[in-house]
Coordinates of C-alpha atoms in Angstrom, one line a residue:
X454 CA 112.0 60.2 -85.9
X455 CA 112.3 60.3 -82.4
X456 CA 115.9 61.0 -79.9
X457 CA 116.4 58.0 -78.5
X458 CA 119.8 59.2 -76.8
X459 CA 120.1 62.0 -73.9
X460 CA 122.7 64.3 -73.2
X461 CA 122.7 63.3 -69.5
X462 CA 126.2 61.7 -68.6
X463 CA 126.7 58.1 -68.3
X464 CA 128.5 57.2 -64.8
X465 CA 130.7 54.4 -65.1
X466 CA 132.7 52.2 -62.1
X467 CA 136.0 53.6 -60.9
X468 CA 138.1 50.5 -61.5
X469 CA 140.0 49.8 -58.2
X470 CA 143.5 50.4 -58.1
X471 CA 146.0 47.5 -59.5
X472 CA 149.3 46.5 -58.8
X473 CA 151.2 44.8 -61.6
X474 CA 154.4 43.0 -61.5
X475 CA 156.7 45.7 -61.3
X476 CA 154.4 47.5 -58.7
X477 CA 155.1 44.6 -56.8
X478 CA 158.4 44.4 -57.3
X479 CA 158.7 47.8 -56.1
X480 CA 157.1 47.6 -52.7
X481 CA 158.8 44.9 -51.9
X482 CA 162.1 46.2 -52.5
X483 CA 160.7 49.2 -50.0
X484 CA 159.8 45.6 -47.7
X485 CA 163.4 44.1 -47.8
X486 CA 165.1 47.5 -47.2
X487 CA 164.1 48.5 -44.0
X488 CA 164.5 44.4 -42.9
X489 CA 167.8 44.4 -44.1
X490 CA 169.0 47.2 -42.1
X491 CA 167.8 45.9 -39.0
X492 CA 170.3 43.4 -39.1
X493 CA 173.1 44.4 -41.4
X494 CA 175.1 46.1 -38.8
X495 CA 175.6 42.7 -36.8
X496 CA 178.2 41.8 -38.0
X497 CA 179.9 45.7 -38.7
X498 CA 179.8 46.4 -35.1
X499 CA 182.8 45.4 -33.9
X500 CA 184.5 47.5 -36.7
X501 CA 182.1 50.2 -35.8
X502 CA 183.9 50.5 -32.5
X503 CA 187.1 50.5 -33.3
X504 CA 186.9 53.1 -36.2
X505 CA 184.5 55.5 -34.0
X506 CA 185.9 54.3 -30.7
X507 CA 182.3 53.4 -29.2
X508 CA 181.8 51.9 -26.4
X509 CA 179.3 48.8 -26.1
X510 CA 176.5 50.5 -24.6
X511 CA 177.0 53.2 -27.6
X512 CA 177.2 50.1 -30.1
X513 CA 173.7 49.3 -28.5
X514 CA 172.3 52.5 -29.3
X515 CA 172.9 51.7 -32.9
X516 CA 171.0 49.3 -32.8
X517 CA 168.0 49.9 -30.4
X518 CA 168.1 53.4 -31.6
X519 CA 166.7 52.3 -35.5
X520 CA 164.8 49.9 -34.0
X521 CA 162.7 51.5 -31.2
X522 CA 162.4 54.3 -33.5
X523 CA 160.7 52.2 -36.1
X524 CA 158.6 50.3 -34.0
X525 CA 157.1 53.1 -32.0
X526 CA 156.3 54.7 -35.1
X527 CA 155.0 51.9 -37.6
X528 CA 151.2 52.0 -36.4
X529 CA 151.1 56.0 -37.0
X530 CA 153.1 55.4 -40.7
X531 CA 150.3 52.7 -41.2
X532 CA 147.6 55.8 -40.4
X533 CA 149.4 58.5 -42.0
X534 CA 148.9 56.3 -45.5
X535 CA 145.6 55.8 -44.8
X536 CA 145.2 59.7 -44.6
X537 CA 147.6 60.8 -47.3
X538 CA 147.6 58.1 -49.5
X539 CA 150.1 55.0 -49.2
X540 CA 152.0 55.7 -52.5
X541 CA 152.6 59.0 -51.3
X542 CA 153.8 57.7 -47.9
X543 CA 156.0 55.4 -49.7
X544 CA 157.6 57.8 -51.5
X545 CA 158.2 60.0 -49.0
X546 CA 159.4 57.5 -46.8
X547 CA 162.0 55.4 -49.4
X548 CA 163.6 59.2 -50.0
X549 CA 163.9 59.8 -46.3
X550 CA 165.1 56.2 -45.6
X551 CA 168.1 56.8 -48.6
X552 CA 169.0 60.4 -46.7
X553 CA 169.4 59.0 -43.5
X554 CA 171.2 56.2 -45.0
X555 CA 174.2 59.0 -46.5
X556 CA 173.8 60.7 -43.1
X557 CA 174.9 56.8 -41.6
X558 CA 177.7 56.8 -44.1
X559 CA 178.8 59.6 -43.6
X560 CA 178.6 60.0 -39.6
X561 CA 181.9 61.5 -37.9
X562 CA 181.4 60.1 -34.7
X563 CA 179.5 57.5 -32.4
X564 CA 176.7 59.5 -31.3
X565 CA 176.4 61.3 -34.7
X566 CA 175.7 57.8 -36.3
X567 CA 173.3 56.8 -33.3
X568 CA 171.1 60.2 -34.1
X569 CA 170.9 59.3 -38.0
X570 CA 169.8 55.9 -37.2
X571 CA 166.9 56.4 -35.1
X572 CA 165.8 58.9 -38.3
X573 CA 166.7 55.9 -40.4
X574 CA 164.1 53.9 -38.5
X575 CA 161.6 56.6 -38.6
X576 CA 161.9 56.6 -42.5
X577 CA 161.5 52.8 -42.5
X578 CA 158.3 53.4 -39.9
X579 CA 156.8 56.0 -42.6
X580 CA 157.2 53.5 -46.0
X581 CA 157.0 50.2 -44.4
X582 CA 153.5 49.9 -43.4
X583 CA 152.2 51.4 -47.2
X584 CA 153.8 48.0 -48.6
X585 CA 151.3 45.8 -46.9
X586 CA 148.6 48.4 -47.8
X587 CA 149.4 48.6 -51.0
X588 CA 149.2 44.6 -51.5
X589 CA 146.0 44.7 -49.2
X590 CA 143.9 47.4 -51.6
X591 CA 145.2 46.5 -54.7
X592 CA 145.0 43.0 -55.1
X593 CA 142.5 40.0 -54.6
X594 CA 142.0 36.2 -54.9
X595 CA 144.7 34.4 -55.8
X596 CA 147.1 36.8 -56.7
X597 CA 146.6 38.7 -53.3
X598 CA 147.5 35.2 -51.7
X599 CA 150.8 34.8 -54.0
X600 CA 151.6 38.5 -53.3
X601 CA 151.3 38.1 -49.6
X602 CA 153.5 35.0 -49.7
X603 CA 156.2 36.6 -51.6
X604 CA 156.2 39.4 -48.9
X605 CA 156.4 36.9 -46.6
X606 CA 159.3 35.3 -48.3
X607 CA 161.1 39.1 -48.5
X608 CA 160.8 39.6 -44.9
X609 CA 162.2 36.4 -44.2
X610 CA 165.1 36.0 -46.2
X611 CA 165.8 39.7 -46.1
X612 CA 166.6 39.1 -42.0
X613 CA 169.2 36.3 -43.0
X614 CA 170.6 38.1 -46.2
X615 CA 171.8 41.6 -44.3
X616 CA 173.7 39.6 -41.7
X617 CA 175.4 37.7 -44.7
X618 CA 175.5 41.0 -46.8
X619 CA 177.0 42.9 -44.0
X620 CA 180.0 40.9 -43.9
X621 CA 180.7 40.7 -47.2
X622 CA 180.9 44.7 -47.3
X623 CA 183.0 45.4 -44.8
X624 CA 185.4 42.6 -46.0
X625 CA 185.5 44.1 -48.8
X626 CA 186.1 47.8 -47.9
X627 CA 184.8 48.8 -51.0
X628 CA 186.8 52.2 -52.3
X629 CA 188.1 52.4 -48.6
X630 CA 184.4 53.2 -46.6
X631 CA 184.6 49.8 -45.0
X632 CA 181.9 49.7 -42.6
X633 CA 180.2 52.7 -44.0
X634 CA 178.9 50.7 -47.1
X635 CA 176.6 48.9 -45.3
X636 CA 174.8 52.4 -45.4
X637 CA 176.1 54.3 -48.6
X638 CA 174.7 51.0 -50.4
X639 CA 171.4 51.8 -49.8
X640 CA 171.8 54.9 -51.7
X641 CA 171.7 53.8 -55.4
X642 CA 169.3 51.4 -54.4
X643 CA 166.7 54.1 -53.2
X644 CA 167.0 56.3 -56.3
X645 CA 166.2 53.1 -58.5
X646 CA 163.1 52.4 -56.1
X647 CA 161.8 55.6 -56.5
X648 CA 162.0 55.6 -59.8
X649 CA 159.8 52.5 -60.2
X650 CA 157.8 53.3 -57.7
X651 CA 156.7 56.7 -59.4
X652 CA 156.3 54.4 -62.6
X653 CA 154.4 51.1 -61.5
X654 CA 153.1 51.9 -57.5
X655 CA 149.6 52.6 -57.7
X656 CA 147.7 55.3 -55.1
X657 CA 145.6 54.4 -52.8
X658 CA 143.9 55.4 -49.7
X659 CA 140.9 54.8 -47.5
X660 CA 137.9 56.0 -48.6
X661 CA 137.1 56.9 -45.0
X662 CA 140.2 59.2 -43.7
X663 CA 140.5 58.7 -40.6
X664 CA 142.7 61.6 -38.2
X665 CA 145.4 61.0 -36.1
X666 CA 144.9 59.7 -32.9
X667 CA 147.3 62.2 -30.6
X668 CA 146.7 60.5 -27.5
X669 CA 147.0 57.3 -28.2
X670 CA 149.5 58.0 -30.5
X671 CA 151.4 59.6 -27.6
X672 CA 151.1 56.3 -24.7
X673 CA 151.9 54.1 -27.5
X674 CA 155.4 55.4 -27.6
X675 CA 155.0 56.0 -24.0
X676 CA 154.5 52.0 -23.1
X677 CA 157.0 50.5 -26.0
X678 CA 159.5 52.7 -25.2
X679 CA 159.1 51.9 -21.1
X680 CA 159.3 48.0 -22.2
X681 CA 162.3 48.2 -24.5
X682 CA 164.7 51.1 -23.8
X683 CA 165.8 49.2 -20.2
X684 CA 165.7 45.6 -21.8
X685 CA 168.3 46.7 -24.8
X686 CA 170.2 49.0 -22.5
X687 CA 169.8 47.7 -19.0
X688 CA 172.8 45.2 -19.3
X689 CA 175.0 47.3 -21.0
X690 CA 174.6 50.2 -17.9
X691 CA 174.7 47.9 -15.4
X692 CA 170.6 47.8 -14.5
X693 CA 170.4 51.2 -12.8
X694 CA 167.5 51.6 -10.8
X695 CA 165.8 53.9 -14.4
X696 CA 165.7 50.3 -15.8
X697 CA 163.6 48.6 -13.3
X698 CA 161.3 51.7 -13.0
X699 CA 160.8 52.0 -16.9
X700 CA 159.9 48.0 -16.6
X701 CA 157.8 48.8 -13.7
X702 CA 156.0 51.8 -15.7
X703 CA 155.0 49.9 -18.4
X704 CA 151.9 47.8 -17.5
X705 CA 150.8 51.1 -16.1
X706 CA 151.0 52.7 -19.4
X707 CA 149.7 50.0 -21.5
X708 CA 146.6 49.7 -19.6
X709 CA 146.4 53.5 -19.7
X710 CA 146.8 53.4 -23.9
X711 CA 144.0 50.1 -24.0
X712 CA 141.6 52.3 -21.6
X713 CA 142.4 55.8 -23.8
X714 CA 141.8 53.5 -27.4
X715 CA 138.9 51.3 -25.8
X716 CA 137.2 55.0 -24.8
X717 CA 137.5 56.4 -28.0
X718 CA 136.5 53.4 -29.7
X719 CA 133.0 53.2 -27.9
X720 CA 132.2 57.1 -28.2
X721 CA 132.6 56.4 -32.3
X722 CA 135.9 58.4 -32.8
X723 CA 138.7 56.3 -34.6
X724 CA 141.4 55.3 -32.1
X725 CA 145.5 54.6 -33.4
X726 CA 144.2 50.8 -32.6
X727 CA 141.1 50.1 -33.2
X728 CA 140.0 47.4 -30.0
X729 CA 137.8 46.2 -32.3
X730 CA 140.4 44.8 -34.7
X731 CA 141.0 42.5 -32.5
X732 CA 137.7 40.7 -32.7
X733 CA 139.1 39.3 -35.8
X734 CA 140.1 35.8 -34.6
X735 CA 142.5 35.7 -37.4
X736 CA 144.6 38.6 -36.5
X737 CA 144.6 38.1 -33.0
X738 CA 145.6 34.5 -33.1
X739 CA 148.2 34.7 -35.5
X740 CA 149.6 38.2 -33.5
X741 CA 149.9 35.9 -30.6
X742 CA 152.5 33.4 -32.6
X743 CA 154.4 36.6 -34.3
X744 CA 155.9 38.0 -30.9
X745 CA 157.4 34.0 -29.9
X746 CA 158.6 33.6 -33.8
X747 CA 160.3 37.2 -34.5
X748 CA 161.8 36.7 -30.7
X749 CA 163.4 33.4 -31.4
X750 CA 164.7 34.9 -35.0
X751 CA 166.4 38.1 -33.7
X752 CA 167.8 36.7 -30.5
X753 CA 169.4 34.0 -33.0
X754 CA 171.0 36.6 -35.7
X755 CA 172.8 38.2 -32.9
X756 CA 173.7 35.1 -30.4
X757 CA 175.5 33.6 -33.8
X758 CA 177.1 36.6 -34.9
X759 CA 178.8 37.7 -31.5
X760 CA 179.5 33.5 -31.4
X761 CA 181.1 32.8 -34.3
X762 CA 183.3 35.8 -34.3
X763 CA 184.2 36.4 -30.9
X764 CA 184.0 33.2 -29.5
X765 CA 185.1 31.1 -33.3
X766 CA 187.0 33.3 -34.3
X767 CA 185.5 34.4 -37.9
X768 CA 185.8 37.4 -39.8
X769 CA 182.9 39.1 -40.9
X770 CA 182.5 37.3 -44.0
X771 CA 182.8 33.4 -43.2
X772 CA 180.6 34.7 -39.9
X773 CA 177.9 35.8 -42.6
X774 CA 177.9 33.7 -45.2
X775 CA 177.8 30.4 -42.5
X776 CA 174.4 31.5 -42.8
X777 CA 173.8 31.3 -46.3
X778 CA 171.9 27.6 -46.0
X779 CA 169.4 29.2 -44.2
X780 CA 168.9 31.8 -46.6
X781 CA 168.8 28.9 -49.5
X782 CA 166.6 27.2 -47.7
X783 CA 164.4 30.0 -46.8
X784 CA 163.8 30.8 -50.4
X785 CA 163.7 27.8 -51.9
X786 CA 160.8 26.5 -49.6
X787 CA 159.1 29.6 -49.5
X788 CA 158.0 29.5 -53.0
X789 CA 156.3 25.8 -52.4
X790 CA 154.2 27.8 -49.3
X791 CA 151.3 29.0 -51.2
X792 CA 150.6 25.8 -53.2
X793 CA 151.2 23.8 -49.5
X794 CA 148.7 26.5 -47.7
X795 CA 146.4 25.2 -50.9
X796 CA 146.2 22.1 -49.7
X797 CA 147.1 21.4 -46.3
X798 CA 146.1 25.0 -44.6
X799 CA 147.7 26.5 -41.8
X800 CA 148.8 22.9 -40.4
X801 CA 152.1 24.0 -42.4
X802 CA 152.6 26.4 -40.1
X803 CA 152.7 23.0 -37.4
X804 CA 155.1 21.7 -39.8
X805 CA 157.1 24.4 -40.1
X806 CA 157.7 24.9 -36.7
X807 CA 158.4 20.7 -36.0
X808 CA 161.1 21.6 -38.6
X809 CA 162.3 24.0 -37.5
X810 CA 162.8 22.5 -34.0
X811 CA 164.6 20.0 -35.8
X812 CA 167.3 22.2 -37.7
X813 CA 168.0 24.2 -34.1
X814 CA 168.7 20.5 -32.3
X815 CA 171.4 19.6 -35.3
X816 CA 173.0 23.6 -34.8
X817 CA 173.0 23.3 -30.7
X818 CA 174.5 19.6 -31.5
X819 CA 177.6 20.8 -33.9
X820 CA 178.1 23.8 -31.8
X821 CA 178.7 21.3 -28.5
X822 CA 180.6 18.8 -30.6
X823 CA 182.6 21.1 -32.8
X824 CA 183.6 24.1 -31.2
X825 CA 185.0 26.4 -31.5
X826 CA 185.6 25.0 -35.2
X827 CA 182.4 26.1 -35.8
X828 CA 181.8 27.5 -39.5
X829 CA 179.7 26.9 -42.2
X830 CA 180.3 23.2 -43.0
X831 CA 179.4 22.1 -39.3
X832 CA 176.4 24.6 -39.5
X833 CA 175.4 23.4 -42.6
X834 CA 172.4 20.9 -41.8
X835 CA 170.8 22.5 -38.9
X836 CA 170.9 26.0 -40.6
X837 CA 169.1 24.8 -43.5
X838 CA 166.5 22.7 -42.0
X839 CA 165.9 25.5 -39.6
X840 CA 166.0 27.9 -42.7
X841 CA 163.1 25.3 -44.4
X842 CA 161.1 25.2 -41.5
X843 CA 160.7 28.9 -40.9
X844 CA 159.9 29.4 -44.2
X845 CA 156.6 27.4 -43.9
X846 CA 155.7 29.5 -40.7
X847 CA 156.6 33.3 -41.7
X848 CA 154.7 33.8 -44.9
X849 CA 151.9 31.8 -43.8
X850 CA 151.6 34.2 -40.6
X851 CA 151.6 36.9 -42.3
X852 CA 148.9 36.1 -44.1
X853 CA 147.0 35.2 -41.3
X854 CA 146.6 37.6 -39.7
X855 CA 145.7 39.9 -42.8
X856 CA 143.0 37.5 -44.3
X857 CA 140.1 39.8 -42.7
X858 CA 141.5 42.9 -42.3
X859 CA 139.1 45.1 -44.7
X860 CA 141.1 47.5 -47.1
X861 CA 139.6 50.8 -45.5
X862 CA 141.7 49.5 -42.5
X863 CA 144.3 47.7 -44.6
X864 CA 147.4 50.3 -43.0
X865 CA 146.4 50.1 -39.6
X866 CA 146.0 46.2 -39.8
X867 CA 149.5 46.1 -41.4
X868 CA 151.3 48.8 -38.9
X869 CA 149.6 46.6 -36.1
X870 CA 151.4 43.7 -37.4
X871 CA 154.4 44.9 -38.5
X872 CA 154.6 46.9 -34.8
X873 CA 154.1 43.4 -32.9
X874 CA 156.9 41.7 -35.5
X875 CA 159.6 44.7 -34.7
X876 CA 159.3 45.2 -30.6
X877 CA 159.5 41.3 -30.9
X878 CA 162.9 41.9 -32.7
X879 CA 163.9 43.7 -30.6
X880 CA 163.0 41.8 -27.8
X881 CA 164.8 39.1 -29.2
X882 CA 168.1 40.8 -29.1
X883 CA 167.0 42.1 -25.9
X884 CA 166.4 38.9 -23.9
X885 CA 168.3 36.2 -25.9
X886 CA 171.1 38.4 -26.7
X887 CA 171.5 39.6 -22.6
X888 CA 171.1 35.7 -21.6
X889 CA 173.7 34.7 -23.8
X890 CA 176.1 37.4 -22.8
X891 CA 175.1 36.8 -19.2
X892 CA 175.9 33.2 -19.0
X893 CA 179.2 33.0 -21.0
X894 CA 181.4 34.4 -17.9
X895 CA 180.1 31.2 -16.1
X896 CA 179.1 28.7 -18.7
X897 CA 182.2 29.6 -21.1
X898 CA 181.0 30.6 -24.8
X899 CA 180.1 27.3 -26.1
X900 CA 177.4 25.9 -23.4
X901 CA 176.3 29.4 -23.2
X902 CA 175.9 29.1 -27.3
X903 CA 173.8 25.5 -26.9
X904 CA 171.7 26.9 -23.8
X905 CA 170.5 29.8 -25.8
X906 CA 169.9 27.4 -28.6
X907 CA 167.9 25.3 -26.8
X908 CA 166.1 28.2 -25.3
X909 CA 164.8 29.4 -28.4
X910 CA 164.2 25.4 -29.1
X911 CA 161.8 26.1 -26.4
X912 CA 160.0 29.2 -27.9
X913 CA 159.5 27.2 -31.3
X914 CA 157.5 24.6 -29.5
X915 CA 155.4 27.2 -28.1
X916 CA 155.1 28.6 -31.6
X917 CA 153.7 25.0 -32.9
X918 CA 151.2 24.6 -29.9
X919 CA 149.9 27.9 -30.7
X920 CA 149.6 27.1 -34.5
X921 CA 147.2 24.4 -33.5
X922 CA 144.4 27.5 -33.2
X923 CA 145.0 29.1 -36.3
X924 CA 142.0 28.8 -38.4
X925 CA 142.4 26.0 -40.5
X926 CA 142.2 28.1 -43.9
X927 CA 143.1 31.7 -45.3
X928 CA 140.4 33.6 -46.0

């Protein structure tokens, strides 16, 4: 009788990593977090001022401060996951992001409360990018596709939801913090995240580690910092003569960070931004329609928040809830997106904007034949056709620009994307937000209102012609 068995081990596949429904759930609760903050303070900031006696150009910094912070530091989060391994990032970053959010809370004074935000937006900059990672590695086919639409769905409706949450918690002064709970509440909501997350987020990593790029780490900050410190500032200060020479700095040290990624690129060492990411037609084409879209989106959270309240006379609440069609909308269509993308491609995305160019007409319309009872019923139909129609382009984008981005590279393709979507934010509030301010002395608040409107109006037809050179289907 012979051995027909040997003692030499069997080697079986490594099954890749796989995010269940909770997993999911998880990362993007870690997606809506950081989205939410960006513009839950809106509508707090007038209280802000008054409780910590803050100027404007301090109330500013409360703003910029998270946001230039998380934008300038998104493509090395996306790296650092890469390296370390996304689940660990996320981690680390959700813990850091519920710190900083008790430092918020708790912040005795202006500046004190401008120093814990920008570390707020550096914690959002570490656990953001890991979320699309996370989806990119450890999913595929279909439910990749309905995991990247529900992130697209978070991201929306999370930008609508903290300007609506925001007023309802300082209204409601909740055990006297008024508006210091639109911080503390992140708290409880961290600790349950990373609970699940240790539970249901799976680890995963590129198989290729690739090292931090110091340099081009480095003129990245260097050029997003020279474009938006002076736009969110400048008008506040007056446009000192820094302003114009940061603005003037800035080509300067984005060619300098192209020629410093393109060099290492071609001598085979692994730049922050990989040039040769953008060969994907996919990713560049759909980056091109993020910066017009997140510009238009921002600029309009603020324009209507400082409107309605200073110029209509709302309190924080009505000011955020006049909102809540959009949100409804935004959700509601959103889930329809991936069965539409099914069948019609990215000529939603067409749609979406026609719609949504349709829904900022009505809003422009009430705000000229209403004002300055302006509110939620006279908001009502524009809001929520403009809601609908943004829903069909988001999601979609997002996907986009994703579809060919190979996992090895999956959190540098995402901190790419997500870097373009948040100096467009805050480019939004930048430009829209200064034009609308500007003109009000000489237009008065309403026509200053409609003539932003119809600004943005503007950027969404842009955003449709552009859509017209998306690929026609998602990989």
């Amino acid at each position: 009788m012979t051995e027909t068995s040997t003692s030499r081990p069997v080697r079986t596949a490594v099954a890749p990593p796989e995010l269940g429904g909770l997993g999911l759930f998880t990362v993007l609760l870690g997606a809506a977090l950081p989205l939410i903050d960006f513009f839950i303070v809106n509508v707090a900031l007038p209280t802000i001022g008054q409780d910590l006696s803050a100027d404007e150009s301090v109330l500013e910094l409360v703003v910029a401060g998270y946001g230039l912070a998380y934008a300038v530091l998104l493509v090395l989060g996306g790296r650092l996951g890469d390296l370390f391994g996304r689940r660990r990032l996320f981690l680390g970053g959700m813990a850091a992001f519920g710190l900083t959010s008790l430092a918020c809370g708790l912040a005795p004074t202006a500046w004190t409360l401008v120093v814990a935000r920008v570390a707020q937006g550096a914690a959002s900059a570490a656990m953001l990018p890991q979320v699309l990672a996370t989806i990119q590695s450890a999913t595929a086919g279909p439910r990749r596709a309905r995991a990247m639409g529900l992130y697209g769905a978070t991201a929306g409706l999370s930008m609508v939801a903290g300007q609506i949450l925001g007023g309802v918690l300082v209204a409601a002064d909740i055990a006297g913090t008024g508006w210091r709970s639109v911080f503390l509440v992140n708290v409880p909501v961290v600790i349950a995240g990373l609970v699940l997350a240790a539970r249901a987020v799976p680890e995963t990593r590129s198989q290729r580690p690739e090292p931090v790029d110091g340099p081009g780490t480095v003129l990245l900050a260097v050029s997003l910092l020279a474009l938006l410190v002076p736009l969110t500032e400048g008008r506040a200060a007056g446009w000192p003569l820094w302003t114009w020479l940061s603005l003037a700095a800035f080509p300067f040290a984005a060619a300098a960070f192209y020629a410093v990624e393109r060099r290492a690129d071609r001598r085979g060492r692994t730049p922050l931004v990989p040039p040769s990411l953008f060969a994907l037609v996919s990713l560049r084409r759909g980056l091109v329609m993020i910066v017009p879209f997140s510009i238009g989106f921002s600029g309009f959270m603020f324009v209507i928040a400082v409107a309605l309240q200073r110029g209509a006379g709302l309190g924080p609440v009505p000011a955020g809830l006049a909102l809540a069609p959009m949100a409804v909308a935004f959700f509601l269509v959103s889930l329809a997106g991936p069965r539409l993308v099914a069948r019609y491609g990215t000529r939603v995305v067409t749609a979406g904007a026609a719609v949504q160019g349709v829904g900022l007409a009505l809003m422009a319309l009430a705000a000229r034949r209403s004002w300055p009872d302006l509110g939620l019923v006279e908001l009502l139909p524009g809001a929520a056709v403009a809601g609908a129609g943004q829903a069909l382009q988001l999601p979609v984008i997002f996907r986009v620009i994703l579809s060919e981005v190979p996992p090895a590279r999956a959190g540098v393709g995402s901190g790419v994307m997500i870097t373009a979507q948040q100096a467009a934010l805050a480019l939004g509030v930048a430009t829209l937000g200064t034009l609308f301010l500007s003109l009000i002395q000489g237009l008065g608040m309403r026509d200053a209102l409609v003539t932003t409107l119809l600004v943005q109006l503007a950027g969404v037809v842009l955003t449709g012609l552009l859509s017209l050179r998306l690929p026609r289907t998602i990989g």
